[in-house]
């Protein structure tokens, strides 16, 4: 399979390049296929390649010493990962794992530097990509810092819980996000945190409130 | 089972690619949910969907066996 120029145009790094420029970039790239759950990049290890997702999805995450996983982002087609380590020459700040079969386009650090020197537009695009990445990480810091979100999720769970004797409307994480004034990813993180606290159990189709008092304490603490 | 909003879904197939249990498949180029007991409600399909077209709805209930 050859690297498609049309696809390259959709990658934010290469926005605004003409056909000739895209072709010169294309010839410096290579393809890599990755199986489901394969770790493409390990945290703290050196990264020599900037990867672009052509198909599939890649989870970018950090793991604590206790084995707790924090997803930083999910890279989808057109997205990239390894950006930070490629540009600061440091170790990778996060791991990257294929969530299913994934096709990647890769470009080495050296080849990327050649492109940046030859195509100023790519340098400008890179600034925007890294600024977007910074914005996303700042939003993540905000979500993780202001613990009141978890209190709002706890309140929704208490308000919406049924006793099992009568049917209750089913809620999606998106529904709960809309009710809590946040986004789905924050609700997902909050539910996981509540499960780790022992307040709830996430089961198929069901969120079971295992300890009502823990939830009530979280609601109180968030006010 | 996960639910697909056909009005939002553009059949990009990201959900199919991450689904480990075969609950999401392509049938005639359309993402389709297959009833299966192996679906572990991992919600990865919901997480990767860029359009919010796929959801895994929950019923919220008290677990009577654990309440004081």
PDB file of C-alpha atoms in Angstrom:
ATOM      1  CA  UNK A   1       0.000   0.000   0.000  1.00  0.00           C
ATOM      2  CA  UNK A   2       1.356   3.438  -0.887  1.00  0.00           C
ATOM      3  CA  UNK A   3       1.024   6.488   1.259  1.00  0.00           C
ATOM      4  CA  UNK A   4      -1.902   8.539   0.011  1.00  0.00           C
ATOM      5  CA  UNK A   5      -1.337  12.215  -0.752  1.00  0.00           C
ATOM      6  CA  UNK A   6      -5.035  12.897  -0.120  1.00  0.00           C
ATOM      7  CA  UNK A   7      -4.706  11.528   3.388  1.00  0.00           C
ATOM      8  CA  UNK A   8      -1.606  13.612   4.096  1.00  0.00           C
ATOM      9  CA  UNK A   9      -3.608  16.735   3.270  1.00  0.00           C
ATOM     10  CA  UNK A  10      -5.967  15.930   6.142  1.00  0.00           C
ATOM     11  CA  UNK A  11      -3.123  15.811   8.702  1.00  0.00           C
ATOM     12  CA  UNK A  12      -2.870  19.148  10.551  1.00  0.00           C
ATOM     13  CA  UNK A  13       0.942  19.146  10.226  1.00  0.00           C
ATOM     14  CA  UNK A  14       0.666  19.294   6.435  1.00  0.00           C
ATOM     15  CA  UNK A  15      -2.261  21.662   5.947  1.00  0.00           C
ATOM     16  CA  UNK A  16      -1.643  24.183   3.174  1.00  0.00           C
ATOM     17  CA  UNK A  17       1.089  22.262   1.337  1.00  0.00           C
ATOM     18  CA  UNK A  18       0.728  21.984  -2.419  1.00  0.00           C
ATOM     19  CA  UNK A  19       0.829  18.685  -4.306  1.00  0.00           C
ATOM     20  CA  UNK A  20       4.560  18.851  -4.993  1.00  0.00           C
ATOM     21  CA  UNK A  21       5.362  19.591  -1.370  1.00  0.00           C
ATOM     22  CA  UNK A  22       3.077  16.802  -0.185  1.00  0.00           C
ATOM     23  CA  UNK A  23       4.833  14.390  -2.520  1.00  0.00           C
ATOM     24  CA  UNK A  24       8.227  15.345  -1.116  1.00  0.00           C
ATOM     25  CA  UNK A  25       6.892  14.699   2.404  1.00  0.00           C
ATOM     26  CA  UNK A  26       5.234  11.462   1.318  1.00  0.00           C
ATOM     27  CA  UNK A  27       8.501   9.969   0.136  1.00  0.00           C
ATOM     28  CA  UNK A  28      10.047  10.410   3.577  1.00  0.00           C
ATOM     29  CA  UNK A  29       7.298   8.487   5.371  1.00  0.00           C
ATOM     30  CA  UNK A  30       6.810   4.807   5.994  1.00  0.00           C
ATOM     31  CA  UNK A  31       3.883   2.618   6.937  1.00  0.00           C
ATOM     32  CA  UNK A  32       3.490   0.447   9.980  1.00  0.00           C
ATOM     33  CA  UNK A  33       0.645  -1.878  10.900  1.00  0.00           C
ATOM     34  CA  UNK A  34      -0.041  -2.567  14.547  1.00  0.00           C
ATOM     35  CA  UNK A  35      -2.157  -5.270  16.164  1.00  0.00           C
ATOM     36  CA  UNK A  36      -4.837  -4.706  18.771  1.00  0.00           C
ATOM     37  CA  UNK A  37      -3.429  -3.901  22.235  1.00  0.00           C
ATOM     38  CA  UNK A  38       0.147  -3.662  20.952  1.00  0.00           C
ATOM     39  CA  UNK A  39       2.205  -1.059  22.790  1.00  0.00           C
ATOM     40  CA  UNK A  40       3.685   1.233  20.144  1.00  0.00           C
ATOM     41  CA  UNK A  41       5.555   3.524  22.514  1.00  0.00           C
ATOM     42  CA  UNK A  42       6.541   2.979  26.130  1.00  0.00           C
ATOM     43  CA  UNK A  43       6.554   5.853  28.593  1.00  0.00           C
ATOM     44  CA  UNK A  44      10.065   7.045  29.561  1.00  0.00           C
ATOM     45  CA  UNK A  45      11.679   5.435  26.539  1.00  0.00           C
ATOM     46  CA  UNK A  46      13.152   7.408  23.683  1.00  0.00           C
ATOM     47  CA  UNK A  47      10.919   8.123  20.696  1.00  0.00           C
ATOM     48  CA  UNK A  48      12.495   8.382  17.273  1.00  0.00           C
ATOM     49  CA  UNK A  49       9.349   8.489  15.154  1.00  0.00           C
ATOM     50  CA  UNK A  50       6.378  10.822  14.868  1.00  0.00           C
ATOM     51  CA  UNK A  51       3.336   8.693  14.055  1.00  0.00           C
ATOM     52  CA  UNK A  52       0.116   9.656  12.268  1.00  0.00           C
ATOM     53  CA  UNK A  53      -2.971   7.467  12.550  1.00  0.00           C
ATOM     54  CA  UNK A  54      -4.325   6.400   9.184  1.00  0.00           C
ATOM     55  CA  UNK A  55      -6.961   3.978  10.462  1.00  0.00           C
ATOM     56  CA  UNK A  56      -7.946   2.766  13.895  1.00  0.00           C
ATOM     57  CA  UNK A  57      -7.429   4.446  17.249  1.00  0.00           C
ATOM     58  CA  UNK A  58      -4.461   4.789  19.615  1.00  0.00           C
ATOM     59  CA  UNK A  59      -4.697   5.370  23.339  1.00  0.00           C
ATOM     60  CA  UNK A  60      -2.071   7.732  24.802  1.00  0.00           C
ATOM     61  CA  UNK A  61      -1.770   7.204  28.536  1.00  0.00           C
ATOM     62  CA  UNK A  62       0.358   7.347  31.655  1.00  0.00           C
ATOM     63  CA  UNK A  63       0.606   4.589  34.246  1.00  0.00           C
ATOM     64  CA  UNK A  64       1.198   5.224  37.946  1.00  0.00           C
ATOM     65  CA  UNK A  65       3.532   3.104  40.068  1.00  0.00           C
ATOM     66  CA  UNK A  66       0.398   1.387  41.417  1.00  0.00           C
ATOM     67  CA  UNK A  67      -0.636   0.493  37.881  1.00  0.00           C
ATOM     68  CA  UNK A  68      -3.408   3.084  37.656  1.00  0.00           C
ATOM     69  CA  UNK A  69      -3.913   4.289  34.106  1.00  0.00           C
ATOM     70  CA  UNK A  70      -4.666   7.869  33.116  1.00  0.00           C
ATOM     71  CA  UNK A  71      -5.671   8.356  29.505  1.00  0.00           C
ATOM     72  CA  UNK A  72      -4.303  11.636  28.143  1.00  0.00           C
ATOM     73  CA  UNK A  73      -5.904  11.401  24.729  1.00  0.00           C
ATOM     74  CA  UNK A  74      -7.279   9.083  22.099  1.00  0.00           C
ATOM     75  CA  UNK A  75      -5.656   9.658  18.711  1.00  0.00           C
ATOM     76  CA  UNK A  76      -7.966   9.015  15.783  1.00  0.00           C
ATOM     77  CA  UNK A  77      -7.366   9.036  11.992  1.00  0.00           C
ATOM     78  CA  UNK A  78      -5.515  12.231  11.056  1.00  0.00           C
ATOM     79  CA  UNK A  79      -4.206  12.557  14.616  1.00  0.00           C
ATOM     80  CA  UNK A  80      -0.650  12.008  15.788  1.00  0.00           C
ATOM     81  CA  UNK A  81       1.362  10.928  18.813  1.00  0.00           C
ATOM     82  CA  UNK A  82       4.965  11.140  20.034  1.00  0.00           C
ATOM     83  CA  UNK A  83       4.913  14.859  19.172  1.00  0.00           C
ATOM     84  CA  UNK A  84       6.455  16.024  22.434  1.00  0.00           C
ATOM     85  CA  UNK A  85       9.408  13.623  22.591  1.00  0.00           C
ATOM     86  CA  UNK A  86      10.163  14.149  18.927  1.00  0.00           C
ATOM     87  CA  UNK A  87      10.562  17.884  19.367  1.00  0.00           C
ATOM     88  CA  UNK A  88      12.255  18.154  22.776  1.00  0.00           C
ATOM     89  CA  UNK A  89      14.513  15.101  22.283  1.00  0.00           C
ATOM     90  CA  UNK A  90      13.488  13.835  25.728  1.00  0.00           C
ATOM     91  CA  UNK A  91      11.984  10.512  26.705  1.00  0.00           C
ATOM     92  CA  UNK A  92       8.360   9.883  25.820  1.00  0.00           C
ATOM     93  CA  UNK A  93       6.114  11.342  28.536  1.00  0.00           C
ATOM     94  CA  UNK A  94       3.414   8.744  27.855  1.00  0.00           C
ATOM     95  CA  UNK A  95       2.757   5.310  26.426  1.00  0.00           C
ATOM     96  CA  UNK A  96       0.767   4.642  23.266  1.00  0.00           C
ATOM     97  CA  UNK A  97      -1.275   1.500  22.678  1.00  0.00           C
ATOM     98  CA  UNK A  98      -3.374   0.353  19.719  1.00  0.00           C
ATOM     99  CA  UNK A  99      -7.048   0.041  20.669  1.00  0.00           C
ATOM    100  CA  UNK A 100      -7.655  -2.197  17.665  1.00  0.00           C
ATOM    101  CA  UNK A 101      -5.883  -2.927  14.398  1.00  0.00           C
ATOM    102  CA  UNK A 102      -4.105   0.283  13.462  1.00  0.00           C
ATOM    103  CA  UNK A 103      -2.357   1.553  10.350  1.00  0.00           C
ATOM    104  CA  UNK A 104       0.226   4.251  10.983  1.00  0.00           C
ATOM    105  CA  UNK A 105       2.334   6.553   8.866  1.00  0.00           C
ATOM    106  CA  UNK A 106       5.641   7.340  10.500  1.00  0.00           C
ATOM    107  CA  UNK A 107       8.402   9.832   9.972  1.00  0.00           C
ATOM    108  CA  UNK A 108      11.752   9.839  11.747  1.00  0.00           C
ATOM    109  CA  UNK A 109      12.987  12.792  13.773  1.00  0.00           C
ATOM    110  CA  UNK A 110      15.770  13.489  11.277  1.00  0.00           C
ATOM    111  CA  UNK A 111      13.447  13.426   8.280  1.00  0.00           C
ATOM    112  CA  UNK A 112      10.979  15.662  10.101  1.00  0.00           C
ATOM    113  CA  UNK A 113      13.693  18.212  10.785  1.00  0.00           C
ATOM    114  CA  UNK A 114      14.506  18.205   7.072  1.00  0.00           C
ATOM    115  CA  UNK A 115      10.857  18.896   6.256  1.00  0.00           C
ATOM    116  CA  UNK A 116      10.670  21.703   8.820  1.00  0.00           C
ATOM    117  CA  UNK A 117      13.713  23.406   7.286  1.00  0.00           C
ATOM    118  CA  UNK A 118      12.439  23.046   3.731  1.00  0.00           C
ATOM    119  CA  UNK A 119       8.762  23.866   4.324  1.00  0.00           C
ATOM    120  CA  UNK A 120       8.133  26.809   6.695  1.00  0.00           C
ATOM    121  CA  UNK A 121       4.379  26.113   6.453  1.00  0.00           C
ATOM    122  CA  UNK A 122       4.951  22.807   8.262  1.00  0.00           C
ATOM    123  CA  UNK A 123       6.791  24.681  11.033  1.00  0.00           C
ATOM    124  CA  UNK A 124       3.830  27.045  11.420  1.00  0.00           C
ATOM    125  CA  UNK A 125       1.433  24.088  11.422  1.00  0.00           C
ATOM    126  CA  UNK A 126       3.567  22.370  14.048  1.00  0.00           C
ATOM    127  CA  UNK A 127       3.233  25.362  16.370  1.00  0.00           C
ATOM    128  CA  UNK A 128      -0.547  25.130  16.054  1.00  0.00           C
ATOM    129  CA  UNK A 129      -0.551  21.368  16.673  1.00  0.00           C
ATOM    130  CA  UNK A 130       1.577  21.762  19.808  1.00  0.00           C
ATOM    131  CA  UNK A 131      -0.563  24.690  20.989  1.00  0.00           C
ATOM    132  CA  UNK A 132      -3.686  22.534  20.554  1.00  0.00           C
ATOM    133  CA  UNK A 133      -1.970  19.761  22.500  1.00  0.00           C
ATOM    134  CA  UNK A 134      -1.098  22.200  25.292  1.00  0.00           C
ATOM    135  CA  UNK A 135      -4.672  23.463  25.421  1.00  0.00           C
ATOM    136  CA  UNK A 136      -5.973  19.915  25.691  1.00  0.00           C
ATOM    137  CA  UNK A 137      -3.554  19.116  28.534  1.00  0.00           C
ATOM    138  CA  UNK A 138      -4.495  22.328  30.379  1.00  0.00           C
ATOM    139  CA  UNK A 139      -8.141  21.285  30.174  1.00  0.00           C
ATOM    140  CA  UNK A 140      -7.171  17.881  31.541  1.00  0.00           C
ATOM    141  CA  UNK A 141      -5.339  19.526  34.460  1.00  0.00           C
ATOM    142  CA  UNK A 142      -8.452  21.594  35.140  1.00  0.00           C
ATOM    143  CA  UNK A 143     -10.648  18.490  35.134  1.00  0.00           C
ATOM    144  CA  UNK A 144      -8.326  16.624  37.457  1.00  0.00           C
ATOM    145  CA  UNK A 145      -7.695  19.553  39.783  1.00  0.00           C
ATOM    146  CA  UNK A 146     -11.207  20.759  40.452  1.00  0.00           C
ATOM    147  CA  UNK A 147     -12.638  17.804  42.232  1.00  0.00           C
ATOM    148  CA  UNK A 148     -16.143  19.263  42.373  1.00  0.00           C
ATOM    149  CA  UNK A 149     -16.967  17.524  39.089  1.00  0.00           C
ATOM    150  CA  UNK A 150     -16.873  14.159  40.807  1.00  0.00           C
ATOM    151  CA  UNK A 151     -19.273  15.539  43.416  1.00  0.00           C
ATOM    152  CA  UNK A 152     -21.710  16.562  40.702  1.00  0.00           C
ATOM    153  CA  UNK A 153     -21.531  13.095  39.177  1.00  0.00           C
ATOM    154  CA  UNK A 154     -22.120  11.572  42.629  1.00  0.00           C
ATOM    155  CA  UNK A 155     -25.189  13.794  43.060  1.00  0.00           C
ATOM    156  CA  UNK A 156     -26.604  12.688  39.702  1.00  0.00           C
ATOM    157  CA  UNK A 157     -26.132   9.042  40.629  1.00  0.00           C
ATOM    158  CA  UNK A 158     -27.984   9.508  43.908  1.00  0.00           C
ATOM    159  CA  UNK A 159     -30.802  11.449  42.253  1.00  0.00           C
ATOM    160  CA  UNK A 160     -31.250   9.055  39.372  1.00  0.00           C
ATOM    161  CA  UNK A 161     -30.929   5.782  41.249  1.00  0.00           C
ATOM    162  CA  UNK A 162     -33.896   3.477  41.357  1.00  0.00           C
ATOM    163  CA  UNK A 163     -34.586   0.708  43.811  1.00  0.00           C
ATOM    164  CA  UNK A 164     -35.047  -1.859  41.075  1.00  0.00           C
ATOM    165  CA  UNK A 165     -38.798  -2.155  41.590  1.00  0.00           C
ATOM    166  CA  UNK A 166     -39.764   0.180  38.773  1.00  0.00           C
ATOM    167  CA  UNK A 167     -38.059   0.875  35.464  1.00  0.00           C
ATOM    168  CA  UNK A 168     -35.819   3.925  35.397  1.00  0.00           C
ATOM    169  CA  UNK A 169     -34.643   5.797  32.323  1.00  0.00           C
ATOM    170  CA  UNK A 170     -31.245   4.697  31.151  1.00  0.00           C
ATOM    171  CA  UNK A 171     -28.554   7.344  31.094  1.00  0.00           C
ATOM    172  CA  UNK A 172     -25.485   7.496  28.931  1.00  0.00           C
ATOM    173  CA  UNK A 173     -22.199   9.061  30.000  1.00  0.00           C
ATOM    174  CA  UNK A 174     -23.049  11.854  27.571  1.00  0.00           C
ATOM    175  CA  UNK A 175     -26.370  12.397  29.389  1.00  0.00           C
ATOM    176  CA  UNK A 176     -24.573  12.575  32.722  1.00  0.00           C
ATOM    177  CA  UNK A 177     -21.997  14.956  31.229  1.00  0.00           C
ATOM    178  CA  UNK A 178     -24.749  17.274  30.048  1.00  0.00           C
ATOM    179  CA  UNK A 179     -26.365  17.152  33.491  1.00  0.00           C
ATOM    180  CA  UNK A 180     -23.064  17.830  35.280  1.00  0.00           C
ATOM    181  CA  UNK A 181     -22.013  20.570  32.881  1.00  0.00           C
ATOM    182  CA  UNK A 182     -18.908  18.761  31.735  1.00  0.00           C
ATOM    183  CA  UNK A 183     -17.764  16.435  28.956  1.00  0.00           C
ATOM    184  CA  UNK A 184     -18.131  12.693  28.559  1.00  0.00           C
ATOM    185  CA  UNK A 185     -14.450  11.980  29.225  1.00  0.00           C
ATOM    186  CA  UNK A 186     -14.672  13.648  32.636  1.00  0.00           C
ATOM    187  CA  UNK A 187     -17.732  11.588  33.542  1.00  0.00           C
ATOM    188  CA  UNK A 188     -15.892   8.424  32.489  1.00  0.00           C
ATOM    189  CA  UNK A 189     -12.963   9.371  34.733  1.00  0.00           C
ATOM    190  CA  UNK A 190     -15.280  10.276  37.604  1.00  0.00           C
ATOM    191  CA  UNK A 191     -17.133   6.967  37.379  1.00  0.00           C
ATOM    192  CA  UNK A 192     -13.854   5.089  37.371  1.00  0.00           C
ATOM    193  CA  UNK A 193     -12.667   7.051  40.409  1.00  0.00           C
ATOM    194  CA  UNK A 194     -15.931   6.375  42.225  1.00  0.00           C
ATOM    195  CA  UNK A 195     -15.563   2.687  41.487  1.00  0.00           C
ATOM    196  CA  UNK A 196     -12.009   2.701  42.856  1.00  0.00           C
ATOM    197  CA  UNK A 197     -13.339   4.401  46.012  1.00  0.00           C
ATOM    198  CA  UNK A 198     -15.820   1.551  46.413  1.00  0.00           C
ATOM    199  CA  UNK A 199     -18.836   3.847  46.032  1.00  0.00           C
ATOM    200  CA  UNK A 200     -20.211   2.190  42.903  1.00  0.00           C
ATOM    201  CA  UNK A 201     -19.799  -0.898  40.784  1.00  0.00           C
ATOM    202  CA  UNK A 202     -19.858  -0.567  37.017  1.00  0.00           C
ATOM    203  CA  UNK A 203     -21.590  -3.541  35.500  1.00  0.00           C
ATOM    204  CA  UNK A 204     -23.000  -4.289  32.105  1.00  0.00           C
ATOM    205  CA  UNK A 205     -25.940  -1.899  31.581  1.00  0.00           C
ATOM    206  CA  UNK A 206     -25.887  -0.939  35.261  1.00  0.00           C
ATOM    207  CA  UNK A 207     -24.231   1.378  37.721  1.00  0.00           C
ATOM    208  CA  UNK A 208     -24.823  -0.141  41.143  1.00  0.00           C
ATOM    209  CA  UNK A 209     -24.458   2.145  44.135  1.00  0.00           C
ATOM    210  CA  UNK A 210     -22.496   0.023  46.586  1.00  0.00           C
ATOM    211  CA  UNK A 211     -21.960   2.655  49.287  1.00  0.00           C
ATOM    212  CA  UNK A 212     -24.436   5.507  49.429  1.00  0.00           C
ATOM    213  CA  UNK A 213     -22.538   7.275  52.237  1.00  0.00           C
ATOM    214  CA  UNK A 214     -19.393   7.671  50.182  1.00  0.00           C
ATOM    215  CA  UNK A 215     -21.422   9.334  47.426  1.00  0.00           C
ATOM    216  CA  UNK A 216     -23.190  11.599  49.925  1.00  0.00           C
ATOM    217  CA  UNK A 217     -19.825  12.620  51.405  1.00  0.00           C
ATOM    218  CA  UNK A 218     -18.569  13.518  47.943  1.00  0.00           C
ATOM    219  CA  UNK A 219     -21.634  15.628  47.253  1.00  0.00           C
ATOM    220  CA  UNK A 220     -21.139  17.478  50.540  1.00  0.00           C
ATOM    221  CA  UNK A 221     -17.414  17.981  49.973  1.00  0.00           C
ATOM    222  CA  UNK A 222     -18.013  19.443  46.536  1.00  0.00           C
ATOM    223  CA  UNK A 223     -20.366  22.196  47.695  1.00  0.00           C
TER     224      UNK A 223
ATOM    225  CA  UNK B   1     -26.079  -3.502  23.954  1.00  0.00           C
ATOM    226  CA  UNK B   2     -24.386  -0.295  22.746  1.00  0.00           C
ATOM    227  CA  UNK B   3     -26.744   1.925  20.795  1.00  0.00           C
ATOM    228  CA  UNK B   4     -26.018   3.659  17.492  1.00  0.00           C
ATOM    229  CA  UNK B   5     -27.633   6.916  16.473  1.00  0.00           C
ATOM    230  CA  UNK B   6     -27.925   6.336  12.743  1.00  0.00           C
ATOM    231  CA  UNK B   7     -28.423  10.058  12.108  1.00  0.00           C
ATOM    232  CA  UNK B   8     -25.026  10.877  13.644  1.00  0.00           C
ATOM    233  CA  UNK B   9     -23.045   7.803  12.543  1.00  0.00           C
ATOM    234  CA  UNK B  10     -20.953   8.190   9.380  1.00  0.00           C
ATOM    235  CA  UNK B  11     -19.870   4.511   9.439  1.00  0.00           C
ATOM    236  CA  UNK B  12     -16.201   5.406   9.859  1.00  0.00           C
ATOM    237  CA  UNK B  13     -15.744   2.091  11.672  1.00  0.00           C
ATOM    238  CA  UNK B  14     -13.489   3.225  14.515  1.00  0.00           C
ATOM    239  CA  UNK B  15     -15.871   1.529  16.951  1.00  0.00           C
ATOM    240  CA  UNK B  16     -15.693  -1.693  14.931  1.00  0.00           C
ATOM    241  CA  UNK B  17     -11.895  -1.579  15.010  1.00  0.00           C
ATOM    242  CA  UNK B  18     -11.727  -1.310  18.809  1.00  0.00           C
ATOM    243  CA  UNK B  19     -14.550  -3.755  19.583  1.00  0.00           C
ATOM    244  CA  UNK B  20     -12.944  -6.877  21.024  1.00  0.00           C
ATOM    245  CA  UNK B  21     -16.084  -8.994  21.404  1.00  0.00           C
ATOM    246  CA  UNK B  22     -17.671  -8.828  17.973  1.00  0.00           C
ATOM    247  CA  UNK B  23     -20.662  -6.785  19.112  1.00  0.00           C
ATOM    248  CA  UNK B  24     -20.002  -4.182  16.426  1.00  0.00           C
ATOM    249  CA  UNK B  25     -19.603  -5.277  12.837  1.00  0.00           C
ATOM    250  CA  UNK B  26     -19.987  -3.930   9.335  1.00  0.00           C
ATOM    251  CA  UNK B  27     -23.003  -5.239   7.479  1.00  0.00           C
ATOM    252  CA  UNK B  28     -23.303  -3.868   3.958  1.00  0.00           C
ATOM    253  CA  UNK B  29     -21.007  -0.930   4.855  1.00  0.00           C
ATOM    254  CA  UNK B  30     -23.121   0.004   7.844  1.00  0.00           C
ATOM    255  CA  UNK B  31     -21.957  -0.301  11.442  1.00  0.00           C
ATOM    256  CA  UNK B  32     -24.337  -2.704  13.120  1.00  0.00           C
ATOM    257  CA  UNK B  33     -24.754  -3.940  16.692  1.00  0.00           C
ATOM    258  CA  UNK B  34     -24.920  -7.703  17.141  1.00  0.00           C
ATOM    259  CA  UNK B  35     -26.560  -9.060  20.279  1.00  0.00           C
ATOM    260  CA  UNK B  36     -23.864 -10.926  22.170  1.00  0.00           C
ATOM    261  CA  UNK B  37     -23.345 -11.976  25.763  1.00  0.00           C
ATOM    262  CA  UNK B  38     -19.608 -11.507  25.400  1.00  0.00           C
ATOM    263  CA  UNK B  39     -19.955  -7.716  25.383  1.00  0.00           C
ATOM    264  CA  UNK B  40     -18.229  -6.677  28.611  1.00  0.00           C
ATOM    265  CA  UNK B  41     -19.451  -3.050  28.441  1.00  0.00           C
ATOM    266  CA  UNK B  42     -15.889  -1.791  28.138  1.00  0.00           C
ATOM    267  CA  UNK B  43     -17.280   1.374  26.501  1.00  0.00           C
ATOM    268  CA  UNK B  44     -14.250   1.731  24.244  1.00  0.00           C
ATOM    269  CA  UNK B  45     -16.630   2.099  21.285  1.00  0.00           C
ATOM    270  CA  UNK B  46     -18.253   5.084  22.970  1.00  0.00           C
ATOM    271  CA  UNK B  47     -14.843   6.541  23.851  1.00  0.00           C
ATOM    272  CA  UNK B  48     -13.455   6.452  20.319  1.00  0.00           C
ATOM    273  CA  UNK B  49     -16.537   7.632  18.423  1.00  0.00           C
ATOM    274  CA  UNK B  50     -15.647  11.123  17.141  1.00  0.00           C
ATOM    275  CA  UNK B  51     -19.301  12.000  16.506  1.00  0.00           C
ATOM    276  CA  UNK B  52     -20.925  10.858  19.744  1.00  0.00           C
ATOM    277  CA  UNK B  53     -23.058   8.494  17.688  1.00  0.00           C
ATOM    278  CA  UNK B  54     -22.494   5.467  19.851  1.00  0.00           C
ATOM    279  CA  UNK B  55     -23.586   5.222  23.471  1.00  0.00           C
ATOM    280  CA  UNK B  56     -23.660   2.627  26.220  1.00  0.00           C
ATOM    281  CA  UNK B  57     -26.632   3.528  28.426  1.00  0.00           C
ATOM    282  CA  UNK B  58     -26.715   2.637  32.127  1.00  0.00           C
ATOM    283  CA  UNK B  59     -29.507   1.994  34.550  1.00  0.00           C
ATOM    284  CA  UNK B  60     -28.535   3.453  37.929  1.00  0.00           C
ATOM    285  CA  UNK B  61     -29.663   1.523  40.958  1.00  0.00           C
ATOM    286  CA  UNK B  62     -28.879   0.910  44.606  1.00  0.00           C
ATOM    287  CA  UNK B  63     -27.219  -2.391  45.356  1.00  0.00           C
ATOM    288  CA  UNK B  64     -29.489  -3.608  48.145  1.00  0.00           C
ATOM    289  CA  UNK B  65     -26.967  -6.248  49.213  1.00  0.00           C
ATOM    290  CA  UNK B  66     -24.404  -3.649  50.236  1.00  0.00           C
ATOM    291  CA  UNK B  67     -26.503  -0.860  51.737  1.00  0.00           C
ATOM    292  CA  UNK B  68     -26.408  -0.553  55.561  1.00  0.00           C
TER     293      UNK B  68
END
